[in-house]
Coordinates of C-alpha atoms in Angstrom, one line a residue:
Chain M
X176 CA -85.9 12.4 -139.3
X177 CA -83.0 13.6 -141.1
X178 CA -81.2 11.2 -143.5
X179 CA -77.7 10.4 -143.2
X180 CA -75.6 11.5 -146.2
X181 CA -75.9 8.7 -148.3
X182 CA -72.9 6.8 -150.2
X183 CA -74.9 5.6 -152.9
X184 CA -76.8 8.3 -154.8
X185 CA -80.3 9.0 -154.5
X186 CA -82.0 5.9 -156.0
X187 CA -84.0 7.3 -158.9
X188 CA -87.7 7.8 -157.9
X189 CA -89.9 7.0 -160.3
X190 CA -93.5 7.3 -161.3
X191 CA -95.5 4.8 -158.8
X192 CA -94.9 1.5 -159.7
X193 CA -91.9 1.5 -161.3
X194 CA -90.1 1.0 -158.0
X195 CA -90.9 -2.6 -158.2
X196 CA -88.8 -3.0 -160.9
X197 CA -85.9 -0.8 -159.5
X198 CA -86.0 -2.7 -156.5
X199 CA -85.6 -5.9 -158.1
X200 CA -82.7 -4.5 -159.9
X201 CA -80.7 -3.4 -156.9
X202 CA -81.9 -6.6 -154.8
X203 CA -84.1 -6.7 -152.1
X204 CA -82.0 -6.5 -149.2
X205 CA -80.4 -3.3 -150.5
X206 CA -84.2 -1.7 -150.8
X207 CA -84.7 -2.8 -146.9
X208 CA -81.7 -1.6 -145.6
X209 CA -82.3 1.6 -147.5
X210 CA -85.8 2.0 -146.3
X211 CA -84.8 1.1 -142.7
X212 CA -82.1 3.9 -142.7
X213 CA -84.4 6.6 -144.0
X214 CA -86.2 6.9 -140.7
X215 CA -86.3 5.4 -137.3
X216 CA -89.3 4.7 -137.2
X217 CA -89.0 2.8 -140.3
X218 CA -86.6 0.4 -138.8
X219 CA -89.2 0.2 -135.6
X220 CA -92.1 -0.8 -138.3
X221 CA -89.7 -3.6 -139.6
X222 CA -88.8 -4.7 -136.0
X223 CA -92.3 -5.2 -134.8
X224 CA -93.3 -6.7 -138.2
X225 CA -90.5 -9.2 -137.7
X226 CA -91.4 -9.8 -134.4
X227 CA -94.9 -10.7 -134.9
X228 CA -94.5 -12.8 -138.1
X229 CA -92.1 -14.8 -136.2
X230 CA -94.7 -15.5 -133.7
X231 CA -97.1 -16.5 -136.2
X232 CA -94.7 -19.2 -137.5
X233 CA -92.8 -20.3 -134.1
X234 CA -95.2 -18.8 -131.6
X235 CA -97.0 -22.0 -131.0
X236 CA -94.0 -24.3 -130.8
X237 CA -91.9 -21.7 -128.9
X238 CA -94.6 -21.0 -126.2
X239 CA -93.0 -22.1 -122.7
X240 CA -96.2 -23.7 -121.5
X241 CA -99.4 -25.6 -122.9
X242 CA -101.7 -22.4 -124.3
X243 CA -104.8 -24.4 -124.1
X244 CA -104.6 -27.0 -121.0
X245 CA -106.5 -25.3 -118.2
X246 CA -104.7 -25.7 -114.6
X247 CA -107.1 -23.9 -112.1
X248 CA -104.7 -24.3 -108.9
X249 CA -102.5 -21.5 -110.8
X250 CA -105.6 -19.6 -111.7
X251 CA -105.0 -15.7 -111.8
X252 CA -101.1 -15.5 -110.7
X253 CA -99.4 -12.5 -111.3
X254 CA -96.4 -12.2 -113.6
X255 CA -93.2 -14.1 -111.9
X256 CA -90.4 -15.6 -113.1
X257 CA -92.0 -18.9 -114.4
X258 CA -95.0 -17.3 -115.7
X259 CA -93.7 -13.4 -117.3
X260 CA -97.2 -12.6 -118.1
X261 CA -99.1 -14.4 -115.5
X262 CA -101.9 -16.5 -115.9
X263 CA -105.7 -16.1 -116.9
X264 CA -108.6 -17.2 -114.8
X265 CA -108.1 -21.3 -116.0
X266 CA -104.5 -21.3 -114.7
X267 CA -103.1 -21.1 -118.5
X268 CA -100.0 -19.2 -119.2
X269 CA -101.0 -15.7 -120.6
X270 CA -97.1 -15.3 -122.3
X271 CA -97.7 -19.0 -124.1
X272 CA -101.3 -17.9 -125.0
X273 CA -100.2 -14.5 -126.5
X274 CA -97.4 -15.8 -128.4
X275 CA -99.6 -18.9 -130.2
X276 CA -102.3 -15.9 -130.5
X277 CA -100.3 -14.3 -133.2
X278 CA -101.3 -17.0 -135.9
X279 CA -105.0 -16.5 -135.3
X280 CA -105.1 -12.2 -135.3
X281 CA -102.2 -11.4 -137.5
X282 CA -102.4 -15.0 -139.8
X283 CA -106.2 -14.6 -140.4
X284 CA -106.0 -10.8 -141.1
X285 CA -103.4 -11.6 -144.1
X286 CA -105.6 -14.4 -145.2
X287 CA -108.5 -12.1 -145.7
X288 CA -106.9 -9.2 -147.3
X289 CA -105.1 -11.8 -149.7
X290 CA -109.1 -13.0 -150.9
X291 CA -109.9 -9.5 -150.7
X292 CA -107.0 -8.4 -153.0
X293 CA -107.5 -11.1 -155.5
X294 CA -111.7 -10.1 -155.8
X295 CA -110.8 -6.5 -155.7
X296 CA -107.9 -6.9 -158.2
X297 CA -110.2 -8.8 -160.6
X298 CA -113.3 -6.5 -160.1
X299 CA -111.4 -3.5 -160.4
X300 CA -109.3 -4.4 -163.3
X301 CA -112.4 -5.5 -165.4
X302 CA -114.4 -2.5 -164.6
X303 CA -111.5 0.0 -165.3
X304 CA -110.2 -1.8 -168.1
X305 CA -113.6 -2.9 -170.0
X306 CA -115.5 0.4 -169.1
X307 CA -118.9 1.1 -170.2
X308 CA -121.8 -0.8 -168.8
X309 CA -119.3 -3.3 -166.7
X310 CA -117.9 -0.4 -165.3
X311 CA -121.2 1.1 -164.2
X312 CA -122.7 -2.3 -162.8
X313 CA -119.2 -3.5 -161.1
X314 CA -118.4 -0.2 -159.3
X315 CA -122.1 0.4 -158.3
X316 CA -122.1 -2.8 -156.5
X317 CA -118.5 -1.8 -155.3
X318 CA -120.3 1.3 -154.1
X319 CA -122.9 -0.7 -152.3
X320 CA -120.6 -2.6 -150.0
X321 CA -118.8 0.7 -149.3
X322 CA -121.9 2.2 -147.7
X323 CA -122.9 -0.7 -145.6
X324 CA -122.1 -0.1 -142.2
X325 CA -118.8 -2.3 -142.0
X326 CA -119.1 -4.1 -138.5
X327 CA -122.8 -4.2 -138.9
X328 CA -122.3 -6.3 -142.3
X329 CA -119.5 -8.5 -140.6
X330 CA -122.0 -9.0 -137.7
X331 CA -124.8 -9.9 -139.6
X332 CA -122.6 -12.4 -142.0
X333 CA -120.7 -13.9 -138.8
X334 CA -124.0 -14.4 -137.1
X335 CA -125.9 -15.9 -140.4
X336 CA -123.0 -18.4 -140.8
X337 CA -122.2 -19.5 -137.4
X338 CA -119.8 -18.2 -134.8
X339 CA -116.1 -19.3 -135.9
X340 CA -112.9 -17.7 -137.1
X341 CA -113.6 -18.9 -140.5
X342 CA -116.9 -17.2 -141.0
X343 CA -115.4 -13.9 -139.4
X344 CA -112.8 -13.9 -142.0
X345 CA -115.5 -14.6 -144.6
X346 CA -117.2 -11.6 -143.5
X347 CA -114.3 -9.0 -143.2
X348 CA -113.3 -10.3 -146.7
X349 CA -116.8 -8.6 -147.8
X350 CA -115.8 -5.6 -145.8
X351 CA -112.3 -5.1 -147.5
X352 CA -112.7 -6.1 -151.4
X353 CA -114.0 -3.0 -152.2
X354 CA -111.3 -0.8 -151.5
X355 CA -109.2 -2.7 -153.5
X356 CA -111.8 -2.7 -156.4
X357 CA -111.8 1.4 -156.3
X358 CA -108.1 1.4 -155.8
X359 CA -107.1 -0.7 -158.8
X360 CA -109.7 0.5 -160.9
X361 CA -108.4 4.1 -160.4
X362 CA -105.2 3.1 -161.7
X363 CA -106.2 0.9 -164.3
X364 CA -108.1 3.6 -165.7
X365 CA -105.1 6.3 -165.5
X366 CA -102.9 3.7 -167.1
X367 CA -105.1 2.9 -170.0
X368 CA -104.3 5.8 -172.0
X369 CA -100.3 6.1 -171.4
X370 CA -98.2 5.7 -174.0
X371 CA -96.4 2.6 -173.0
X372 CA -99.9 0.8 -173.2
X373 CA -100.8 2.0 -176.4
X374 CA -97.5 1.1 -177.7
X375 CA -98.3 -2.5 -176.4
X376 CA -101.6 -2.5 -178.0
X377 CA -100.2 -1.2 -181.7
X378 CA -97.7 -4.0 -181.1
X379 CA -100.6 -6.6 -181.3
X380 CA -100.7 -7.7 -178.0
X381 CA -104.1 -9.0 -176.7
X382 CA -106.5 -7.1 -174.6
X383 CA -105.5 -9.8 -171.8
X384 CA -101.8 -9.5 -172.1
X385 CA -101.9 -5.9 -171.9
X386 CA -104.2 -5.9 -169.1
X387 CA -101.7 -8.7 -167.4
X388 CA -98.4 -8.0 -168.4
X389 CA -98.7 -3.8 -169.1
X390 CA -101.2 -2.3 -166.9
X391 CA -101.6 -4.3 -163.3
X392 CA -97.6 -4.8 -162.7
X393 CA -97.7 -0.8 -162.6
X394 CA -100.5 -0.7 -160.1
X395 CA -98.6 -2.4 -157.2
X396 CA -97.2 0.1 -155.5
X397 CA -100.2 1.9 -154.1
X398 CA -102.0 -1.3 -153.5
X399 CA -99.2 -2.6 -151.3
X400 CA -99.2 0.5 -149.3
X401 CA -103.0 0.0 -149.0
X402 CA -102.3 -3.5 -148.0
X403 CA -99.7 -2.6 -145.5
X404 CA -102.3 -0.1 -143.6
X405 CA -105.0 -2.2 -143.9
X406 CA -103.6 -5.4 -142.2
X407 CA -103.5 -3.4 -139.0
X408 CA -107.0 -2.7 -139.6
X409 CA -107.9 -6.1 -140.5
X410 CA -106.2 -7.3 -137.4
X411 CA -108.4 -5.1 -134.9
X412 CA -111.4 -5.9 -136.8
X413 CA -110.7 -9.7 -136.4
X414 CA -110.3 -9.0 -132.6
X415 CA -113.1 -7.3 -132.2
X416 CA -115.2 -9.8 -133.8
X417 CA -113.8 -12.1 -131.5
X418 CA -114.3 -10.0 -128.7
X419 CA -118.0 -9.9 -129.5
X420 CA -118.1 -13.9 -129.6
X421 CA -118.5 -13.8 -133.4
X422 CA -115.0 -14.7 -134.2
X423 CA -112.5 -17.2 -132.6
X424 CA -114.2 -19.5 -129.7
X425 CA -112.5 -20.4 -126.6
X426 CA -110.4 -21.9 -126.1
X427 CA -108.5 -20.7 -129.0
X428 CA -105.7 -18.3 -127.8
X429 CA -106.7 -15.3 -130.2
X430 CA -106.3 -11.8 -129.0
X431 CA -109.8 -10.2 -129.1
X432 CA -110.9 -13.3 -127.3
X433 CA -108.6 -13.2 -124.6
X434 CA -109.5 -9.5 -123.9
X435 CA -112.9 -10.5 -123.7
X436 CA -112.3 -13.5 -121.4
X437 CA -110.2 -10.8 -119.5
X438 CA -113.4 -8.5 -119.1
X439 CA -114.9 -10.1 -116.3
X440 CA -111.7 -10.6 -113.9
X441 CA -109.6 -7.6 -114.9
X442 CA -109.9 -5.6 -111.9
X443 CA -108.0 -8.4 -109.9
X444 CA -105.3 -9.4 -112.9
X445 CA -104.2 -6.2 -114.8
X446 CA -101.4 -8.3 -116.5
X447 CA -104.4 -10.9 -118.1
X448 CA -106.0 -7.9 -120.0
X449 CA -103.1 -6.0 -120.9
X450 CA -100.6 -8.3 -122.3
X451 CA -103.3 -9.2 -125.3
X452 CA -104.0 -5.8 -125.8
X453 CA -100.5 -4.6 -125.9
X454 CA -99.9 -7.4 -128.4
X455 CA -102.6 -6.1 -130.8
X456 CA -101.6 -2.3 -130.5
X457 CA -97.8 -3.1 -131.3
X458 CA -98.6 -5.4 -134.4
X459 CA -101.1 -2.7 -135.7
X460 CA -98.6 0.2 -134.8
X461 CA -95.9 -1.7 -136.5
X462 CA -98.0 -2.0 -140.0
X463 CA -99.5 1.5 -139.5
X464 CA -95.8 2.8 -139.6
X465 CA -94.8 0.6 -142.3
X466 CA -97.6 1.9 -144.3
X467 CA -96.4 5.3 -143.7
X468 CA -93.0 4.8 -144.3
X469 CA -93.4 3.1 -147.5
X470 CA -95.9 5.8 -148.8
X471 CA -93.2 8.1 -148.2
X472 CA -90.3 6.0 -149.8
X473 CA -92.1 5.4 -153.1
X474 CA -93.6 9.0 -153.7
X475 CA -91.2 11.1 -153.4
X476 CA -93.4 14.0 -152.9
X477 CA -94.5 13.3 -149.4
X478 CA -91.1 12.5 -148.6
X479 CA -89.7 14.3 -145.4
X480 CA -93.3 15.9 -144.8
X481 CA -94.1 12.0 -144.2
X482 CA -95.4 10.9 -140.8
Chain K
X1463 CA -124.8 21.9 -161.2
X1464 CA -125.1 21.4 -156.8
X1465 CA -128.4 20.4 -157.7
X1466 CA -127.1 18.1 -160.6
X1467 CA -125.1 16.6 -158.1
X1468 CA -127.8 16.1 -155.4
X1469 CA -130.7 14.5 -158.0
X1470 CA -127.7 11.6 -158.8
X1471 CA -127.0 11.0 -155.3
X1472 CA -130.8 10.6 -154.5
X1473 CA -130.9 8.1 -157.2
X1474 CA -128.0 6.5 -155.8
X1475 CA -129.4 6.6 -152.2
X1476 CA -132.6 5.0 -153.4
X1477 CA -130.2 2.3 -155.2
X1478 CA -128.0 1.6 -152.0
X1479 CA -131.0 1.4 -149.5
X1480 CA -132.4 -1.2 -151.9
X1481 CA -129.5 -3.2 -152.5
X1482 CA -129.0 -3.1 -148.5
X1483 CA -132.1 -4.1 -147.6
X1484 CA -132.0 -7.0 -150.1
X1485 CA -128.4 -8.3 -149.0
X1486 CA -129.2 -7.9 -145.3
X1487 CA -132.7 -9.6 -145.7
X1488 CA -131.1 -12.8 -147.7
X1489 CA -128.3 -12.9 -144.9
X1490 CA -130.7 -12.9 -142.0
X1491 CA -132.9 -15.7 -143.8
X1492 CA -130.3 -18.1 -144.7
X1493 CA -129.6 -18.3 -141.0
X1494 CA -130.3 -21.5 -139.7
X1495 CA -133.0 -20.6 -137.0
X1496 CA -136.7 -20.7 -136.9
X1497 CA -137.7 -17.2 -136.1
X1498 CA -141.6 -18.3 -135.3
X1499 CA -140.4 -21.0 -133.0
X1500 CA -137.9 -17.9 -131.1
X1501 CA -141.2 -15.7 -131.0
X1502 CA -143.2 -18.4 -129.7
X1503 CA -140.4 -19.6 -126.7
X1504 CA -139.1 -23.0 -126.2
X1505 CA -141.9 -24.5 -124.3
X1506 CA -144.9 -23.6 -127.1
X1507 CA -146.9 -26.3 -128.9
X1508 CA -146.1 -26.9 -132.5
X1509 CA -149.9 -25.7 -133.2
X1510 CA -148.9 -22.4 -131.6
X1511 CA -145.7 -22.2 -133.4
X1512 CA -147.5 -22.6 -136.7
X1513 CA -149.9 -20.1 -135.9
X1514 CA -147.1 -17.7 -135.0
X1515 CA -145.6 -18.4 -138.4
X1516 CA -148.9 -17.7 -139.9
X1517 CA -149.6 -14.5 -138.4
X1518 CA -146.1 -13.1 -139.1
X1519 CA -146.5 -14.1 -142.6
X1520 CA -143.5 -16.4 -142.0
X1521 CA -144.9 -19.1 -144.2
X1522 CA -144.7 -17.2 -147.4
X1523 CA -141.9 -17.5 -150.0
X1524 CA -139.1 -15.4 -149.4
X1525 CA -139.9 -12.7 -152.3
X1526 CA -143.1 -12.1 -150.8
X1527 CA -141.8 -11.4 -147.5
X1528 CA -139.5 -9.2 -148.8
X1529 CA -141.7 -7.1 -150.9
X1530 CA -144.1 -7.0 -147.8
X1531 CA -141.4 -5.6 -145.7
X1532 CA -140.2 -3.2 -147.8
X1533 CA -143.9 -1.7 -148.5
X1534 CA -143.7 -1.1 -145.0
X1535 CA -140.8 0.3 -145.0
X1536 CA -141.4 3.0 -147.6
X1537 CA -144.4 3.9 -145.1
X1538 CA -141.5 4.5 -142.6
X1539 CA -143.0 1.2 -140.7
X1540 CA -140.2 -1.0 -139.9
X1541 CA -142.2 -4.0 -138.6
X1542 CA -142.0 -5.3 -135.3
X1543 CA -138.9 -6.6 -133.4
X1544 CA -139.1 -10.3 -132.9
X1545 CA -137.3 -10.2 -129.6
X1546 CA -138.9 -6.9 -127.9
X1547 CA -142.2 -7.6 -129.3
X1548 CA -142.5 -4.0 -130.1
X1549 CA -142.5 -1.9 -133.2
X1550 CA -139.0 -1.3 -134.3
X1551 CA -139.8 2.1 -134.8
X1552 CA -140.6 2.5 -131.1
X1553 CA -136.8 1.0 -130.2
X1554 CA -135.2 3.1 -132.7
X1555 CA -136.9 6.2 -131.0
X1556 CA -135.6 4.9 -128.5
X1557 CA -131.9 4.0 -129.1
X1558 CA -131.0 6.5 -131.8
X1559 CA -130.8 9.6 -130.1
X1560 CA -128.2 8.0 -128.0
X1561 CA -125.8 7.0 -130.8
X1562 CA -126.3 10.4 -132.2
X1563 CA -125.0 12.2 -129.1
X1564 CA -122.2 9.8 -128.5
X1565 CA -121.2 10.3 -132.3
X1566 CA -121.6 14.2 -132.1
X1567 CA -119.9 14.3 -129.0
X1568 CA -116.7 11.8 -130.2
X1569 CA -116.5 14.1 -133.5
X1570 CA -116.8 17.3 -131.5
X1571 CA -113.4 15.7 -129.3
X1572 CA -111.8 14.9 -132.7
X1573 CA -112.6 17.9 -134.7
X1574 CA -111.9 20.6 -131.4
X1575 CA -108.4 19.0 -130.6
X1576 CA -107.5 17.5 -134.0
X1577 CA -107.3 20.8 -135.6
X1578 CA -105.3 22.9 -133.3
X1579 CA -103.1 19.6 -132.7
X1580 CA -102.6 19.4 -136.5
X1581 CA -101.8 23.3 -136.8
X1582 CA -99.4 23.7 -134.3
X1583 CA -97.7 20.4 -135.0
X1584 CA -96.9 21.5 -138.6
X1585 CA -96.2 25.0 -137.5
X1586 CA -93.7 23.8 -135.0
X1587 CA -92.5 21.0 -137.2
X1588 CA -90.2 18.5 -135.5
X1589 CA -90.4 19.7 -132.4
X1590 CA -91.4 17.9 -129.0
X1591 CA -95.1 18.9 -129.4
X1592 CA -94.7 17.8 -133.3
X1593 CA -93.4 14.3 -131.7
X1594 CA -96.1 14.2 -129.2
X1595 CA -98.9 14.5 -131.5
X1596 CA -97.3 12.1 -134.4
X1597 CA -97.6 9.6 -131.4
X1598 CA -100.9 10.4 -130.2
X1599 CA -102.1 9.9 -134.0
X1600 CA -100.2 6.8 -134.5
X1601 CA -101.5 5.3 -131.7
X1602 CA -105.1 6.4 -132.4
X1603 CA -105.3 4.2 -135.4
X1604 CA -103.7 1.5 -133.6
X1605 CA -105.3 0.8 -130.2
X1606 CA -108.2 -1.5 -130.0
X1607 CA -111.3 0.7 -129.3
X1608 CA -112.4 -2.2 -126.9
X1609 CA -109.3 -2.6 -125.3
X1610 CA -108.8 0.9 -124.6
X1611 CA -112.5 1.2 -123.4
X1612 CA -111.6 -1.8 -121.1
X1613 CA -108.5 0.2 -119.7
X1614 CA -110.0 3.3 -119.3
X1615 CA -112.6 1.8 -117.2
X1616 CA -110.1 0.0 -115.1
X1617 CA -108.0 3.5 -114.4
X1618 CA -111.0 6.3 -114.4
X1619 CA -113.6 4.2 -112.7
X1620 CA -112.2 1.1 -110.9
X1621 CA -109.2 2.9 -109.7
X1622 CA -109.7 6.5 -109.5
X1623 CA -113.7 6.8 -109.1
X1624 CA -113.4 10.2 -111.5
X1625 CA -115.9 8.7 -114.4
X1626 CA -118.6 6.6 -114.2
X1627 CA -118.2 3.4 -116.1
X1628 CA -121.4 3.4 -118.6
X1629 CA -124.8 4.5 -119.2
X1630 CA -126.4 8.2 -120.3
X1631 CA -127.2 8.5 -116.9
X1632 CA -126.7 7.3 -113.1
X1633 CA -129.5 4.6 -112.4
X1634 CA -132.5 6.4 -110.5
X1635 CA -131.9 10.2 -112.1
X1636 CA -135.1 11.3 -114.2
X1637 CA -134.0 12.2 -117.6
X1638 CA -134.4 15.7 -118.9
X1639 CA -137.7 16.6 -120.9
X1640 CA -137.5 15.3 -124.3
X1641 CA -136.8 18.5 -126.4
X1642 CA -134.1 17.5 -128.8
X1643 CA -133.6 13.9 -127.5
X1644 CA -130.0 14.8 -126.8
X1645 CA -129.6 14.8 -122.8
X1646 CA -127.0 17.6 -122.5
X1647 CA -128.7 19.9 -124.8
X1648 CA -132.2 19.1 -123.2
X1649 CA -130.7 19.6 -120.0
X1650 CA -129.5 22.8 -120.9
X1651 CA -132.5 23.9 -122.5
X1652 CA -134.7 23.1 -119.1
X1653 CA -132.1 24.8 -117.0
X1654 CA -130.9 21.7 -115.1
X1655 CA -127.2 22.5 -115.2
X1656 CA -126.1 19.7 -112.7
X1657 CA -128.0 17.2 -114.9
X1658 CA -126.1 18.6 -117.9
X1659 CA -122.8 18.1 -116.0
X1660 CA -123.7 14.7 -114.9
X1661 CA -124.9 13.7 -118.7
X1662 CA -121.6 15.2 -119.8
X1663 CA -119.4 12.8 -117.3
X1664 CA -121.2 10.0 -118.8
X1665 CA -120.3 10.6 -122.3
X1666 CA -116.7 11.5 -121.6
X1667 CA -115.3 8.2 -121.5
X1668 CA -117.0 6.6 -124.3
X1669 CA -116.9 9.7 -126.7
X1670 CA -112.9 9.7 -126.1
X1671 CA -112.8 6.4 -127.0
X1672 CA -115.0 6.3 -129.9
X1673 CA -113.2 9.9 -131.1
X1674 CA -109.8 8.8 -130.6
X1675 CA -109.3 7.4 -134.0
X1676 CA -110.8 10.3 -135.8
X1677 CA -108.6 12.3 -133.6
X1678 CA -105.8 10.6 -135.4
X1679 CA -107.0 11.0 -138.8
X1680 CA -108.1 14.6 -138.2
X1681 CA -104.8 15.6 -137.0
X1682 CA -102.7 13.7 -139.7
X1683 CA -105.2 15.4 -142.6
X1684 CA -104.7 18.6 -140.9
X1685 CA -100.9 18.3 -140.6
X1686 CA -100.3 17.4 -143.9
X1687 CA -102.5 19.9 -145.3
X1688 CA -100.9 22.6 -143.5
X1689 CA -97.5 21.4 -144.1
X1690 CA -98.3 21.6 -148.0
X1691 CA -100.0 24.9 -147.7
X1692 CA -97.3 26.3 -145.7
X1693 CA -94.7 25.6 -148.4
X1694 CA -96.5 27.7 -151.0
X1695 CA -96.0 31.1 -152.4
X1696 CA -99.0 32.9 -151.3
X1697 CA -98.0 32.2 -147.9
X1698 CA -94.3 33.7 -148.6
X1699 CA -96.2 36.7 -149.9
X1700 CA -98.2 37.2 -147.0
X1701 CA -95.3 37.0 -144.7
X1702 CA -93.3 39.3 -147.1
X1703 CA -96.2 41.6 -146.4
X1704 CA -95.2 41.5 -143.0
X1705 CA -98.3 40.0 -141.7
X1706 CA -98.1 38.5 -138.5
X1707 CA -97.7 34.6 -137.9
X1708 CA -100.7 34.2 -136.5
X1709 CA -102.9 35.7 -139.4
X1710 CA -100.8 34.0 -141.9
X1711 CA -101.4 30.4 -140.4
X1712 CA -104.9 31.0 -139.4
X1713 CA -106.4 33.4 -142.2
X1714 CA -104.3 32.3 -145.1
X1715 CA -103.0 28.6 -144.4
X1716 CA -105.6 27.0 -142.4
X1717 CA -108.5 27.8 -144.4
X1718 CA -106.9 26.0 -147.4
X1719 CA -105.5 23.2 -145.6
X1720 CA -108.8 22.6 -143.9
X1721 CA -110.4 21.4 -147.0
X1722 CA -109.4 17.9 -147.5
X1723 CA -110.0 17.4 -143.5
X1724 CA -113.5 18.8 -144.2
X1725 CA -114.4 15.3 -146.5
X1726 CA -112.3 13.1 -143.9
X1727 CA -114.6 14.7 -141.3
X1728 CA -117.7 13.8 -143.3
X1729 CA -116.7 10.2 -143.8
X1730 CA -116.0 9.8 -140.3
X1731 CA -119.1 10.5 -139.0
X1732 CA -120.7 8.1 -141.0
X1733 CA -118.3 5.4 -140.2
X1734 CA -118.7 6.5 -136.0
X1735 CA -122.4 5.9 -136.5
X1736 CA -122.2 2.3 -137.5
X1737 CA -118.8 1.7 -135.6
X1738 CA -120.1 2.5 -132.1
X1739 CA -121.1 -1.1 -131.7
X1740 CA -118.0 -2.1 -129.3
X1741 CA -118.0 1.3 -127.5
X1742 CA -121.6 0.9 -126.6
X1743 CA -121.3 -2.7 -125.7
X1744 CA -118.4 -1.8 -123.0
X1745 CA -120.0 1.1 -121.8
X1746 CA -123.8 0.0 -121.4
X1747 CA -124.5 2.6 -123.6
X1748 CA -128.3 2.2 -124.9
X1749 CA -127.8 3.1 -128.7
X1750 CA -128.4 1.3 -131.9
X1751 CA -125.0 -0.4 -131.9
X1752 CA -125.7 -2.5 -129.1
X1753 CA -129.3 -2.7 -130.2
X1754 CA -128.2 -3.8 -133.5
X1755 CA -125.7 -6.3 -131.9
X1756 CA -128.6 -7.7 -129.5
X1757 CA -130.8 -8.1 -132.6
X1758 CA -128.0 -10.3 -134.5
X1759 CA -127.6 -12.4 -131.6
X1760 CA -131.4 -13.0 -131.5
X1761 CA -131.8 -13.5 -135.3
X1762 CA -134.1 -10.5 -134.6
X1763 CA -134.1 -9.8 -138.7
X1764 CA -136.4 -6.6 -138.7
X1765 CA -134.3 -4.9 -136.3
X1766 CA -131.2 -6.0 -137.8
X1767 CA -132.6 -4.5 -141.4
X1768 CA -134.0 -1.6 -139.7
X1769 CA -130.6 -0.5 -138.5
X1770 CA -128.4 -1.5 -141.6
X1771 CA -130.9 0.9 -143.6
X1772 CA -130.7 3.7 -140.9
X1773 CA -126.9 3.6 -140.9
X1774 CA -126.7 3.3 -144.5
X1775 CA -128.8 6.1 -145.3
X1776 CA -127.2 8.4 -142.6
X1777 CA -123.9 7.2 -144.6
X1778 CA -124.9 8.2 -148.0
X1779 CA -126.5 11.3 -146.6
X1780 CA -123.3 12.5 -144.9
X1781 CA -121.1 11.9 -147.7
X1782 CA -123.7 14.0 -150.0
X1783 CA -123.6 16.7 -147.6
X1784 CA -120.0 16.6 -147.4
X1785 CA -119.6 16.7 -151.2
X1786 CA -122.0 19.7 -151.2
X1787 CA -120.1 21.5 -148.6
X1788 CA -116.9 20.8 -150.8
X1789 CA -118.4 22.1 -154.1
X1790 CA -119.6 25.4 -152.0
X1791 CA -116.2 26.1 -150.1
X1792 CA -114.0 25.1 -153.3
X1793 CA -115.0 27.0 -156.5
X1794 CA -112.2 25.2 -158.3
X1795 CA -114.3 21.9 -158.0
X1796 CA -116.7 20.9 -160.9
X1797 CA -119.3 18.2 -160.2
X1798 CA -118.7 15.5 -162.7

């Protein structure tokens, strides 16, 4: 991971959070290129994520065959020039199903984390900023959810509310929000005492304004790193619940439920189980690498000894 | 000081257990199903269902049912499983050891392989070995465990016939006499070496799959901890004194680099206990993860709550032990 000699001077690196502003000044594209050039792994991460985000949006439309309609005559055909990834036990094209599945696996993970993020930020910011009793109550509640065995909590919620991708998403939101609450609270606690916040307060800014305009924007960097890594985990968790039959229901081409479907026949049809699993793995690899790369990019202390 | 920490945590433990039971209890009672009807079976007459409802106290208001249940839990009586009709205690006694043994071996694998990999990869930074280690550690976090499990079953069992595809022991093989409830340990203690190997073979695949993610995390922590420590002045001093590389790495660096890894290892144990569900199901492993899954499917809420409480209890306790270990290992840490 040796960086090439740079033409531009090393961007000033900045206490956590200021990166955002610097990025805005330099334009997002410049930052992206700079980030990609820092390590081939960063480039790989961006490539993988671009591919799967593309599939989330266009996968369903571009799929060469119908991902849902069964065609029993074509049952379990090995990969060929017409069916690149072979066909499944109902004769459906595995490639088309993997392509249209991105929106269920990755798309749902993104929705889960967006909601978890909102809840976590609200709880964490209030707890950190108000302190005292509010902090105590909110954080004990957070700890309680953290002590819950995640998969069992998710299973219980999913089973109680009925089996569907929506309830799996609700269940996983309940699993993820506490991490953000804790992260944001820690940041708010640290920032609250800083001079610029005191200055804002001295200038007569209302508490709401101090929190929203001065404190929260500075918590973005660590939150973004955490989010990036969690997307991978949320993809895995969603697929896991679907694999257990508690998430997406057939015939939805969700990757986890495809693997569940392939389980009974995988000895005859290696392709059927391999490709959805590979898609899952590569998606998560992409986000894990991006998370690692971002952490190093944002925090200069870990630069070069990073992953 | 440690005592203060323990007391605070014990309060927290009580709070967590109450909270967990309350949440799980509420969740299992909003389920649109009728447990009395389930126990009675589909063909029971309405009168029989009513009788069961009365017998099990299912006609009482929710808070009363909850208090009755918790009164039992305090006496370590988790009630009766609604689907197996056995006391949940009996079920737990049967299934818990399997999960504990699986988790221990998974963690053993993660630690025994992860620490040396992390150290070597830090010492020989940017070497081929480092590259391989880092690849493993990214894959460990990215491969879906259920997929890895199925692929391994396909290759190692179906294709090569090297390892069994599930269960703790082959069907028909008598389990070792119960001493510690862990098959491998009991087999050794009773001198049945062949049985020990058989049990170990059965553990190999599920423990590998379950431990793979933890292996990745342990390796990462040890590697980054080592890299940080190796750059410090006292290491340079140790080298300048003419100490051997091995002594410097193991006696001086590793000791300090391990500290953050200790926390992670502890957290992982807690997580694995609860995360074994998928692995247990795929490997037909008779543990509490699979038990919980079946219970959830059957709306068997006494069983679900019990498993949740036990795993929650284990999680908080392990965390406490980790914190104590931390304080004992690093005298600079002050308990707050």
